Short mmCIF file of C-alpha atoms and ligand atoms in Angstrom, two decimals:
data_model
loop_
_atom_site.label_atom_id
_atom_site.label_comp_id
_atom_site.label_asym_id
_atom_site.label_seq_id
_atom_site.Cartn_x
_atom_site.Cartn_y
_atom_site.Cartn_z
CA UNK Q 9 0.00 0.00 0.00
CA UNK Q 10 1.34 3.42 -0.92
CA UNK Q 11 1.34 6.18 1.64
CA UNK Q 12 -0.68 8.99 0.18
CA UNK Q 13 -1.62 12.34 1.46
CA UNK Q 14 -5.36 12.63 1.13
CA UNK Q 15 -6.76 15.11 -1.34
CA UNK Q 16 -9.53 16.81 0.58
CA UNK Q 17 -9.92 20.18 -1.15
CA UNK Q 18 -13.72 20.04 -1.37
CA UNK Q 19 -14.08 18.81 2.21
CA UNK Q 20 -11.97 21.76 3.36
CA UNK Q 21 -14.05 24.27 1.38
CA UNK Q 22 -17.33 22.92 2.67
CA UNK Q 23 -16.12 22.73 6.27
CA UNK Q 24 -14.74 26.28 6.09
CA UNK Q 25 -18.15 27.53 4.94
CA UNK Q 26 -19.91 25.40 7.57
CA UNK Q 27 -17.91 27.00 10.36
CA UNK Q 28 -19.47 30.37 9.52
CA UNK Q 29 -22.96 28.89 9.50
CA UNK Q 30 -23.01 26.46 12.43
CA UNK Q 31 -21.12 26.39 15.73
CA UNK Q 32 -17.86 24.56 15.03
CA UNK Q 33 -19.16 23.75 11.56
CA UNK Q 34 -21.04 20.69 12.77
CA UNK Q 35 -24.37 19.50 14.10
CA UNK Q 36 -22.74 17.35 16.82
CA UNK Q 37 -19.36 18.06 18.47
CA UNK Q 38 -17.21 14.91 18.03
CA UNK Q 39 -17.65 15.11 14.26
CA UNK Q 40 -15.40 18.17 14.16
CA UNK Q 41 -12.21 16.07 14.69
CA UNK Q 42 -11.10 18.50 17.44
CA UNK Q 43 -9.49 15.82 19.58
CA UNK Q 44 -7.49 14.28 16.72
CA UNK Q 45 -6.63 17.48 14.89
CA UNK Q 46 -6.90 18.03 11.16
CA UNK Q 47 -10.09 18.61 9.26
CA UNK Q 48 -13.15 16.41 9.24
CA UNK Q 49 -13.96 14.85 5.89
CA UNK Q 50 -17.34 15.73 4.46
CA UNK Q 51 -19.34 12.69 3.38
CA UNK Q 52 -21.02 12.34 0.00
CA UNK Q 53 -22.57 8.88 0.34
CA UNK Q 54 -22.48 5.65 2.31
CA UNK Q 55 -23.08 2.03 1.27
CA UNK Q 56 -22.29 -1.29 2.93
CA UNK Q 57 -19.02 -1.05 4.85
CA UNK Q 58 -17.88 2.02 2.92
CA UNK Q 59 -18.19 5.77 2.83
CA UNK Q 60 -17.23 8.18 0.08
CA UNK Q 61 -16.25 11.78 0.72
CA UNK Q 62 -16.98 14.81 -1.45
CA UNK Q 63 -13.49 14.55 -3.01
CA UNK Q 64 -14.18 10.98 -4.16
CA UNK Q 65 -12.04 9.17 -1.56
CA UNK Q 66 -13.36 5.83 -0.33
CA UNK Q 67 -12.96 4.59 3.24
CA UNK Q 68 -13.73 1.42 5.19
CA UNK Q 69 -16.00 2.72 7.93
CA UNK Q 70 -15.79 1.69 11.60
CA UNK Q 71 -18.13 4.37 12.93
CA UNK Q 72 -21.32 3.18 11.24
CA UNK Q 73 -23.03 6.52 11.91
CA UNK Q 74 -22.13 5.90 15.59
CA UNK Q 75 -23.73 2.48 15.75
CA UNK Q 76 -26.98 2.27 13.78
CA UNK Q 77 -25.45 0.86 10.56
CA UNK Q 78 -25.06 -2.68 11.91
CA UNK Q 79 -26.42 -4.24 8.69
CA UNK Q 80 -24.14 -2.02 6.61
CA UNK Q 81 -25.03 1.43 5.34
CA UNK Q 82 -28.03 1.87 3.05
CA UNK Q 83 -28.93 -1.82 3.09
CA UNK Q 84 -30.99 -2.43 -0.08
CA UNK Q 85 -33.87 -4.02 1.86
CA UNK Q 86 -34.04 -1.08 4.29
CA UNK Q 87 -33.99 1.38 1.41
CA UNK Q 88 -36.72 -0.53 -0.45
CA UNK Q 89 -38.93 -0.68 2.65
CA UNK Q 90 -38.42 3.06 3.15
CA UNK Q 91 -39.39 3.80 -0.46
CA UNK Q 92 -42.67 1.96 0.05
CA UNK Q 93 -43.38 3.63 3.38
CA UNK Q 94 -42.56 7.06 1.93
CA UNK Q 95 -45.40 6.72 -0.56
CA UNK Q 96 -47.84 6.67 2.36
CA UNK Q 97 -46.55 9.88 3.89
CA UNK Q 98 -43.76 11.04 6.15
CA UNK Q 99 -45.47 11.63 9.49
CA UNK Q 100 -48.86 10.78 10.96
CA UNK Q 101 -48.88 12.25 14.47
CA UNK Q 102 -51.42 9.54 15.20
CA UNK Q 103 -51.28 5.82 15.99
CA UNK Q 104 -49.83 3.67 13.22
CA UNK Q 105 -49.70 -0.14 13.00
CA UNK Q 106 -45.94 -0.09 12.42
CA UNK Q 107 -45.46 1.01 16.04
CA UNK Q 108 -47.07 -2.26 17.20
CA UNK Q 109 -44.75 -4.27 14.97
CA UNK Q 110 -41.56 -2.64 16.26
CA UNK Q 111 -42.84 -2.64 19.85
CA UNK Q 112 -43.51 -6.39 19.68
CA UNK Q 113 -40.07 -7.03 18.23
CA UNK Q 114 -38.41 -4.99 20.99
CA UNK Q 115 -40.47 -6.64 23.74
CA UNK Q 116 -39.69 -10.13 22.39
CA UNK Q 117 -36.00 -9.37 22.07
CA UNK Q 118 -35.07 -7.42 25.20
CA UNK Q 119 -35.53 -9.42 28.45
CA UNK Q 120 -36.42 -6.44 30.69
CA UNK Q 121 -38.95 -4.82 28.35
CA UNK Q 122 -42.63 -5.60 28.83
CA UNK Q 123 -43.87 -2.25 27.50
CA UNK Q 124 -42.10 0.39 25.45
CA UNK Q 125 -42.43 4.09 24.54
CA UNK Q 126 -40.85 5.38 21.33
CA UNK Q 127 -39.08 8.75 21.23
CA UNK Q 128 -36.75 10.42 18.72
CA UNK Q 129 -33.25 10.08 20.18
CA UNK Q 130 -31.20 8.37 22.84
CA UNK Q 131 -30.99 11.66 24.74
CA UNK Q 132 -34.76 11.85 24.91
CA UNK Q 133 -35.02 8.22 26.04
CA UNK Q 134 -32.55 8.81 28.90
CA UNK Q 135 -34.24 12.08 30.00
CA UNK Q 136 -37.57 10.33 30.16
CA UNK Q 137 -36.28 7.25 31.93
CA UNK Q 138 -34.78 9.41 34.67
CA UNK Q 139 -38.11 11.15 35.18
CA UNK Q 140 -39.76 7.74 35.34
CA UNK Q 141 -37.23 6.45 37.90
CA UNK Q 142 -38.06 9.41 40.10
CA UNK Q 143 -41.80 9.19 39.55
CA UNK Q 144 -41.93 5.49 40.39
CA UNK Q 145 -39.73 5.55 43.49
CA UNK Q 146 -40.62 9.00 44.81
CA UNK Q 147 -36.88 9.63 45.21
CA UNK Q 148 -34.81 12.27 43.41
CA UNK Q 149 -31.21 11.03 43.42
CA UNK Q 150 -29.61 8.90 40.73
CA UNK Q 151 -26.24 7.16 40.47
CA UNK Q 152 -24.34 7.28 37.18
CA UNK Q 153 -20.77 6.28 36.36
CA UNK Q 154 -17.80 8.42 35.37
CA UNK Q 155 -17.27 8.29 31.64
CA UNK Q 156 -20.75 6.95 30.87
CA UNK Q 157 -22.81 9.06 28.46
CA UNK Q 158 -26.58 9.23 28.68
CA UNK Q 159 -27.23 12.05 26.23
CA UNK Q 160 -26.95 15.76 26.81
CA UNK Q 161 -29.76 16.41 29.29
CA UNK Q 162 -28.76 18.66 32.21
CA UNK Q 163 -29.00 15.96 34.87
CA UNK Q 164 -26.48 13.71 33.14
CA UNK Q 165 -23.83 16.34 32.34
CA UNK Q 166 -21.88 15.73 35.49
CA UNK Q 167 -18.13 16.03 35.46
CA UNK Q 168 -16.51 12.66 35.24
CA UNK Q 169 -13.81 12.73 37.87
CA UNK Q 170 -13.04 12.50 41.60
CA UNK Q 171 -14.78 14.33 44.46
CA UNK Q 172 -16.03 17.20 42.31
CA UNK Q 173 -18.04 14.71 40.33
CA UNK Q 174 -19.46 13.10 43.43
CA UNK Q 175 -20.74 16.53 44.52
CA UNK Q 176 -22.50 16.85 41.18
CA UNK Q 177 -20.95 20.10 39.99
CA UNK Q 178 -22.08 21.12 36.50
CA UNK Q 179 -19.91 19.96 33.63
CA UNK Q 180 -21.07 22.51 31.11
CA UNK Q 181 -21.92 26.19 31.46
CA UNK Q 182 -25.66 26.62 31.39
CA UNK Q 183 -26.34 23.56 33.51
CA UNK Q 184 -27.66 24.83 36.84
CA UNK Q 185 -26.30 23.23 40.00
CA UNK Q 186 -29.86 22.40 40.94
CA UNK Q 187 -30.08 20.14 37.88
CA UNK Q 188 -27.09 18.01 38.83
CA UNK Q 189 -27.19 18.20 42.62
CA UNK Q 190 -29.13 14.92 42.67
CA UNK Q 191 -26.73 13.14 40.33
CA UNK Q 192 -24.19 11.00 42.20
CA UNK Q 193 -21.26 9.42 40.41
CA UNK Q 194 -19.00 6.43 40.95
CA UNK Q 195 -16.14 4.91 38.96
CA UNK Q 196 -17.29 2.18 36.55
CA UNK Q 197 -16.66 -1.36 37.81
CA UNK Q 198 -16.46 -0.09 41.43
CA UNK Q 199 -19.18 -1.81 43.47
CA UNK Q 200 -17.77 -0.55 46.79
CA UNK Q 201 -18.24 3.06 45.66
CA UNK Q 202 -21.86 2.34 44.77
CA UNK Q 203 -22.39 0.64 48.12
CA UNK Q 204 -20.99 3.72 49.87
CA UNK Q 205 -23.33 6.05 47.96
CA UNK Q 206 -26.33 3.98 48.98
CA UNK Q 207 -25.14 4.04 52.60
CA UNK Q 208 -24.64 7.84 52.55
CA UNK Q 209 -28.03 8.51 50.94
CA UNK Q 210 -30.49 6.11 52.57
CA UNK Q 211 -33.92 5.92 50.91
CA UNK Q 212 -33.01 8.80 48.58
CA UNK Q 213 -31.65 7.04 45.51
CA UNK Q 214 -34.16 6.28 42.75
CA UNK Q 215 -31.78 4.03 40.88
CA UNK Q 216 -28.55 3.32 39.06
CA UNK Q 217 -28.15 4.01 35.34
CA UNK Q 218 -25.23 2.71 33.31
CA UNK Q 219 -23.92 1.60 29.97
CA UNK Q 220 -23.62 -2.13 30.73
CA UNK Q 221 -20.68 -2.19 28.35
CA UNK Q 222 -19.17 1.28 28.18
CA UNK Q 223 -18.71 2.69 24.69
CA UNK Q 224 -18.55 6.40 25.40
CA UNK Q 225 -15.22 6.36 27.24
CA UNK Q 226 -13.73 3.97 24.73
CA UNK Q 227 -14.69 0.30 24.92
CA UNK Q 228 -14.80 -0.87 28.57
CA UNK Q 229 -16.55 -4.15 29.42
CA UNK Q 230 -17.96 -4.83 32.89
CA UNK Q 231 -15.76 -6.85 35.27
CA UNK Q 232 -17.08 -10.25 36.33
CA UNK Q 233 -19.67 -9.71 39.08
CA UNK Q 234 -20.17 -5.97 38.50
CA UNK Q 235 -23.59 -6.12 36.84
CA UNK Q 236 -24.71 -8.89 39.22
CA UNK Q 237 -23.58 -6.76 42.17
CA UNK Q 238 -25.55 -3.74 40.93
CA UNK Q 239 -28.64 -5.90 40.52
CA UNK Q 240 -28.37 -7.04 44.15
CA UNK Q 241 -27.52 -3.58 45.54
CA UNK Q 242 -30.40 -1.85 43.81
CA UNK Q 243 -32.84 -4.52 44.98
CA UNK Q 244 -31.58 -4.30 48.56
CA UNK Q 245 -32.06 -0.54 48.54
CA UNK Q 246 -35.46 -0.33 46.88
CA UNK Q 247 -33.88 1.35 43.85
CA UNK Q 248 -34.22 0.67 40.12
CA UNK Q 249 -31.51 -0.70 37.84
CA UNK Q 250 -31.47 0.94 34.42
CA UNK Q 251 -29.37 -0.22 31.50
CA UNK Q 252 -28.71 2.47 28.92
CA UNK Q 253 -28.51 0.20 25.89
CA UNK Q 254 -28.75 2.99 23.32
CA UNK Q 255 -25.42 1.73 21.98
CA UNK Q 256 -25.33 -1.91 23.12
CA UNK Q 257 -28.96 -2.81 22.33
CA UNK Q 258 -29.11 -5.19 19.34
CA UNK Q 259 -25.31 -4.90 19.05
CA UNK Q 260 -23.79 -6.89 21.92
CA UNK Q 261 -26.50 -9.48 21.23
CA UNK Q 262 -30.00 -9.27 19.75
CA UNK Q 263 -31.35 -8.79 23.29
CA UNK Q 264 -28.52 -6.40 24.19
CA UNK Q 265 -25.99 -6.64 27.01
CA UNK Q 266 -28.75 -7.82 29.36
CA UNK Q 267 -29.17 -10.95 27.26
CA UNK Q 268 -25.42 -11.45 26.88
CA UNK Q 269 -24.70 -11.15 30.62
CA UNK Q 270 -27.98 -12.61 31.89
CA UNK Q 271 -28.78 -9.64 34.13
CA UNK Q 272 -32.27 -8.16 33.80
CA UNK Q 273 -32.59 -4.49 34.72
CA UNK Q 274 -35.91 -2.83 35.62
CA UNK Q 275 -35.79 -0.33 32.77
CA UNK Q 276 -33.84 -0.03 29.53
CA UNK Q 277 -33.16 2.77 27.07
CA UNK Q 278 -32.61 2.11 23.37
CA UNK Q 279 -31.71 4.13 20.29
CA UNK Q 280 -29.27 3.95 17.39
CA UNK Q 281 -29.89 0.46 15.89
CA UNK Q 282 -33.66 0.38 16.53
CA UNK Q 283 -33.98 3.35 14.18
CA UNK Q 284 -32.04 1.63 11.40
CA UNK Q 285 -30.37 4.96 10.58
CA UNK Q 286 -33.41 7.18 11.17
CA UNK Q 287 -33.93 9.16 14.38
CA UNK Q 288 -35.44 6.86 17.03
CA UNK Q 289 -35.04 6.24 20.73
CA UNK Q 290 -37.08 4.15 23.13
CA UNK Q 291 -37.44 3.34 26.79
CA UNK Q 292 -39.17 0.39 28.29
CA UNK Q 293 -39.24 -2.09 31.12
CA UNK Q 294 -41.48 -3.62 33.75
CA UNK Q 295 -45.17 -3.20 33.05
CA UNK Q 296 -45.92 -1.78 36.51
CA UNK Q 297 -43.30 0.94 36.04
CA UNK Q 298 -44.16 1.74 32.42
CA UNK Q 299 -47.84 2.04 33.39
CA UNK Q 300 -46.89 5.33 35.08
CA UNK Q 301 -46.19 6.94 31.69
CA UNK Q 302 -48.90 9.28 30.32
CA UNK Q 303 -51.61 8.75 29.23
CA UNK Q 304 -51.72 5.39 31.08
CA UNK Q 305 -50.37 7.15 34.17
CA UNK Q 306 -49.34 10.58 35.48
CA UNK Q 307 -45.70 10.86 34.31
CA UNK Q 308 -45.76 13.23 31.35
CA UNK Q 309 -43.69 12.65 28.22
CA UNK Q 310 -44.69 13.30 24.60
CA UNK Q 311 -43.37 13.84 21.06
CA UNK Q 312 -44.75 15.29 17.81
CA UNK Q 313 -42.72 12.94 15.60
CA UNK Q 314 -42.51 9.97 17.99
CA UNK Q 315 -43.42 6.62 16.40
CA UNK Q 316 -42.78 8.14 12.99
CA UNK Q 317 -43.70 5.67 10.21
CA UNK Q 318 -40.41 6.02 8.30
CA UNK Q 319 -38.33 5.54 11.44
CA UNK Q 320 -40.45 2.55 12.50
CA UNK Q 321 -40.03 1.03 9.03
CA UNK Q 322 -36.23 1.33 9.05
CA UNK Q 323 -36.11 -0.10 12.56
CA UNK Q 324 -38.35 -3.07 11.75
CA UNK Q 325 -36.40 -3.99 8.63
CA UNK Q 326 -33.07 -3.66 10.44
CA UNK Q 327 -34.18 -5.95 13.27
CA UNK Q 328 -35.53 -8.45 10.73
CA UNK Q 329 -32.15 -8.56 9.02
CA UNK Q 330 -30.43 -9.06 12.38
CA UNK Q 331 -32.70 -12.02 13.21
CA UNK Q 332 -31.30 -14.10 10.36
CA UNK Q 333 -29.24 -17.03 11.66
CA UNK Q 334 -25.54 -16.48 12.18
CA UNK Q 335 -25.49 -12.67 12.21
CA UNK Q 336 -24.01 -12.23 15.70
CA UNK Q 337 -21.59 -15.11 15.18
CA UNK Q 338 -20.36 -13.34 12.06
CA UNK Q 339 -20.02 -9.98 13.83
CA UNK Q 340 -18.07 -11.67 16.64
CA UNK Q 341 -15.78 -13.47 14.19
CA UNK Q 342 -14.74 -10.48 12.09
CA UNK Q 343 -14.60 -8.06 15.00
CA UNK Q 344 -12.45 -10.38 17.08
CA UNK Q 345 -10.11 -10.78 14.14
CA UNK Q 346 -9.85 -7.00 13.92
CA UNK Q 347 -9.45 -6.32 17.65
CA UNK Q 348 -6.95 -9.15 18.19
CA UNK Q 349 -5.08 -8.16 15.04
CA UNK Q 350 -4.72 -4.55 16.15
CA UNK Q 351 -3.38 -5.64 19.55
CA UNK Q 352 -0.90 -8.03 17.99
CA UNK Q 353 0.36 -5.38 15.57
CA UNK Q 354 0.73 -2.94 18.46
CA UNK Q 355 2.81 -5.53 20.35
CA UNK Q 356 4.98 -6.29 17.34
CA UNK Q 357 5.61 -2.61 16.63
CA UNK Q 358 6.40 -1.82 20.27
CA UNK Q 359 3.36 0.17 21.37
CA UNK Q 360 1.69 -0.25 24.75
CA UNK Q 361 -1.96 -1.02 23.99
CA UNK Q 362 -4.99 -2.85 25.28
CA UNK Q 363 -8.48 -3.46 23.99
CA UNK Q 364 -10.92 -6.06 22.86
CA UNK Q 365 -14.38 -6.64 21.47
CA UNK Q 366 -17.78 -8.07 22.24
CA UNK Q 367 -19.78 -8.88 19.13
CA UNK Q 368 -19.57 -5.96 16.69
CA UNK Q 369 -18.24 -3.42 19.22
CA UNK Q 370 -14.51 -2.96 19.80
CA UNK Q 371 -11.84 -0.70 21.21
CA UNK Q 372 -8.10 -0.07 21.29
CA UNK Q 373 -6.45 2.12 23.93
CA UNK Q 374 -2.84 3.27 23.59
CA UNK Q 375 -2.02 2.33 27.17
CA UNK Q 376 -0.80 -0.96 28.60
CA UNK Q 377 -3.94 -1.09 30.73
CA UNK Q 378 -5.86 -2.82 32.04
CA UNK Q 379 -8.68 -0.31 31.59
CA UNK Q 380 -11.54 -0.83 34.07
CA UNK Q 381 -12.88 2.73 34.11
CA UNK Q 382 -12.58 6.25 32.73
CA UNK Q 383 -9.56 7.12 34.92
CA UNK Q 384 -7.69 4.16 33.42
CA UNK Q 385 -8.80 5.12 29.91
CA UNK Q 386 -7.42 8.64 30.39
CA UNK Q 387 -3.91 7.17 30.73
CA UNK Q 388 -3.96 6.52 26.97
CA UNK Q 389 -1.41 8.28 24.78
CA UNK Q 390 -3.80 10.69 23.07
CA UNK Q 391 -1.22 12.22 20.79
CA UNK Q 392 -0.29 8.75 19.54
CA UNK Q 393 -3.97 8.02 18.96
CA UNK Q 394 -4.29 11.22 16.89
CA UNK Q 395 -1.36 10.22 14.69
CA UNK Q 396 -2.77 6.71 14.36
CA UNK Q 397 -6.17 8.10 13.41
CA UNK Q 398 -4.68 10.37 10.76
CA UNK Q 399 -2.51 7.60 9.33
CA UNK Q 400 -5.49 5.28 9.04
CA UNK Q 401 -7.60 7.99 7.41
CA UNK Q 402 -4.86 8.54 4.83
CA UNK Q 403 -4.94 4.82 4.09
CA UNK Q 404 -8.72 4.72 3.59
CA UNK Q 405 -9.86 3.63 7.06
CA UNK Q 406 -12.37 5.79 8.92
CA UNK Q 407 -12.14 5.37 12.70
CA UNK Q 408 -14.03 7.38 15.31
CA UNK Q 409 -12.11 10.65 15.75
CA UNK Q 410 -11.60 10.13 19.51
CA UNK Q 411 -9.78 7.70 21.76
CA UNK Q 412 -12.88 7.74 23.96
CA UNK Q 413 -15.30 6.17 21.48
CA UNK Q 414 -15.90 2.51 20.72
CA UNK Q 415 -15.60 1.23 17.16
CA UNK Q 416 -18.30 -0.66 15.27
CA UNK Q 417 -18.32 -3.27 12.54
CA UNK Q 418 -21.28 -4.36 10.44
CA UNK Q 419 -22.59 -7.39 8.58
CA UNK Q 420 -21.28 -5.71 5.42
CA UNK Q 421 -17.63 -5.80 6.56
CA UNK Q 422 -15.83 -8.64 4.79
CA UNK Q 423 -12.80 -10.63 5.82
CA UNK Q 424 -10.94 -8.75 3.13
CA UNK Q 425 -11.96 -5.39 4.62
CA UNK Q 426 -10.49 -6.52 7.93
CA UNK Q 427 -7.28 -7.70 6.22
CA UNK Q 428 -6.92 -4.35 4.45
CA UNK Q 429 -7.54 -2.52 7.73
CA UNK Q 430 -4.91 -4.55 9.55
CA UNK Q 431 -2.40 -4.02 6.74
CA UNK Q 432 -2.97 -0.27 7.03
CA UNK Q 433 -2.64 -0.45 10.83
CA UNK Q 434 0.69 -2.28 10.50
CA UNK Q 435 2.08 0.49 8.28
CA UNK Q 436 0.81 3.25 10.51
CA UNK Q 437 1.91 1.72 13.81
CA UNK Q 438 5.37 1.03 12.40
CA UNK Q 439 5.64 4.75 11.64
CA UNK Q 440 4.32 6.13 14.95
C1 LIG L 21 -25.56 7.75 21.72
C2 LIG L 21 -25.92 7.50 23.12
C3 LIG L 21 -26.89 8.27 23.78
C4 LIG L 21 -27.51 9.49 23.16
O1 LIG L 21 -28.25 9.17 22.02
P1 LIG L 21 -28.56 10.34 20.94
O2 LIG L 21 -29.43 9.65 19.96
O3 LIG L 21 -27.23 10.76 20.42
O4 LIG L 21 -29.25 11.43 21.66
C5 LIG L 21 -27.25 7.92 25.06
N1 LIG L 21 -26.68 6.86 25.67
C6 LIG L 21 -25.75 6.10 25.07
C7 LIG L 21 -25.18 4.94 25.79
C8 LIG L 21 -25.32 6.41 23.79
O5 LIG L 21 -24.36 5.68 23.22
#
């Protein structure tokens, strides 16, 4: 493979114009490549495992629009189903039979979900689930983990780190202290810290929310016994256990991390894959808890575009494709080959690294590790990651532009794509 410097003239022009029109030139911050330096590439189209930029460069994609593209981008069957649905209109704002179909699929698939409410994003799902936790228990406090992301609602924007975090000081200007004063934090994989929070706040904690496999601080799996321990602790304290499976739902396994690890939470949030690339989120769980949601019960939550027929259609078709035999075995096989390959290349080229995969979700940290939580993840060599990211981009491999994001494969990634990716990684790591 020849080392080329990417030609990205059009991307640069478009991004320069965008910066005058939109804050940072983007509609969501990580896209701006700030943490890896350089310019973001501007996409023209996506298909299968590939993306093309406006300058005509092709890349193997490991972002998958941040998770939804698990069947590969623009899967022909999803596109065809969308064409048909489009003919009937773009939004009803009224009940539609497609909601029943997707709801049944979600309820059948996800062990904790007996009833579900559709919303438009993961952020919305997490906001609503927190309100529901409080409504059901009559308690205001919530425990989250450092480095876990539950969308951008005020209550979840709590600084990830040490005592400041535990006090719930706002992470972002504009978030009032009152919004985060009930948010308690603990390091991921630290049961003792959770135990201590319950002891310090008796009968005040509505529940514990977490990414059962962390993807928003890089890829960090739960230690043996961690999820089990949280299940016991929440039950002992009359609190709810909530899995934020916006990323892991239908990715770690068809029934999410809760199926994979055999731990059933009380409530679950979903997003990303269940929208098949259109904007969808959902929250669901035990029937007695979900019965509190309006109009069945008094907890208010609503949405003009919720249950949108196009979004339901893309979600249904995506889940159908995932139900075919062998899909998760295939994701595990190619993703393990990629994750193991990257680690081996790092070893052979003399870089401290750790990482791994579960199903089609993977990570690589430039630190010897082990990484059990966000503090550990922060020991990564970020400047090395930036150079690695740039080198891979120049060789036609699109990785998430941050050390603190998991990577994703899809059913469209071939063995050959993985081989090409590893060959590129070998060149880049040898030059770091
Ligand atoms: C992406 C994500 C969210 C937020 O979802 P949006 O659709 O971006 O609002 C929440 N929780 C987790 C675990 C996520 O990965």
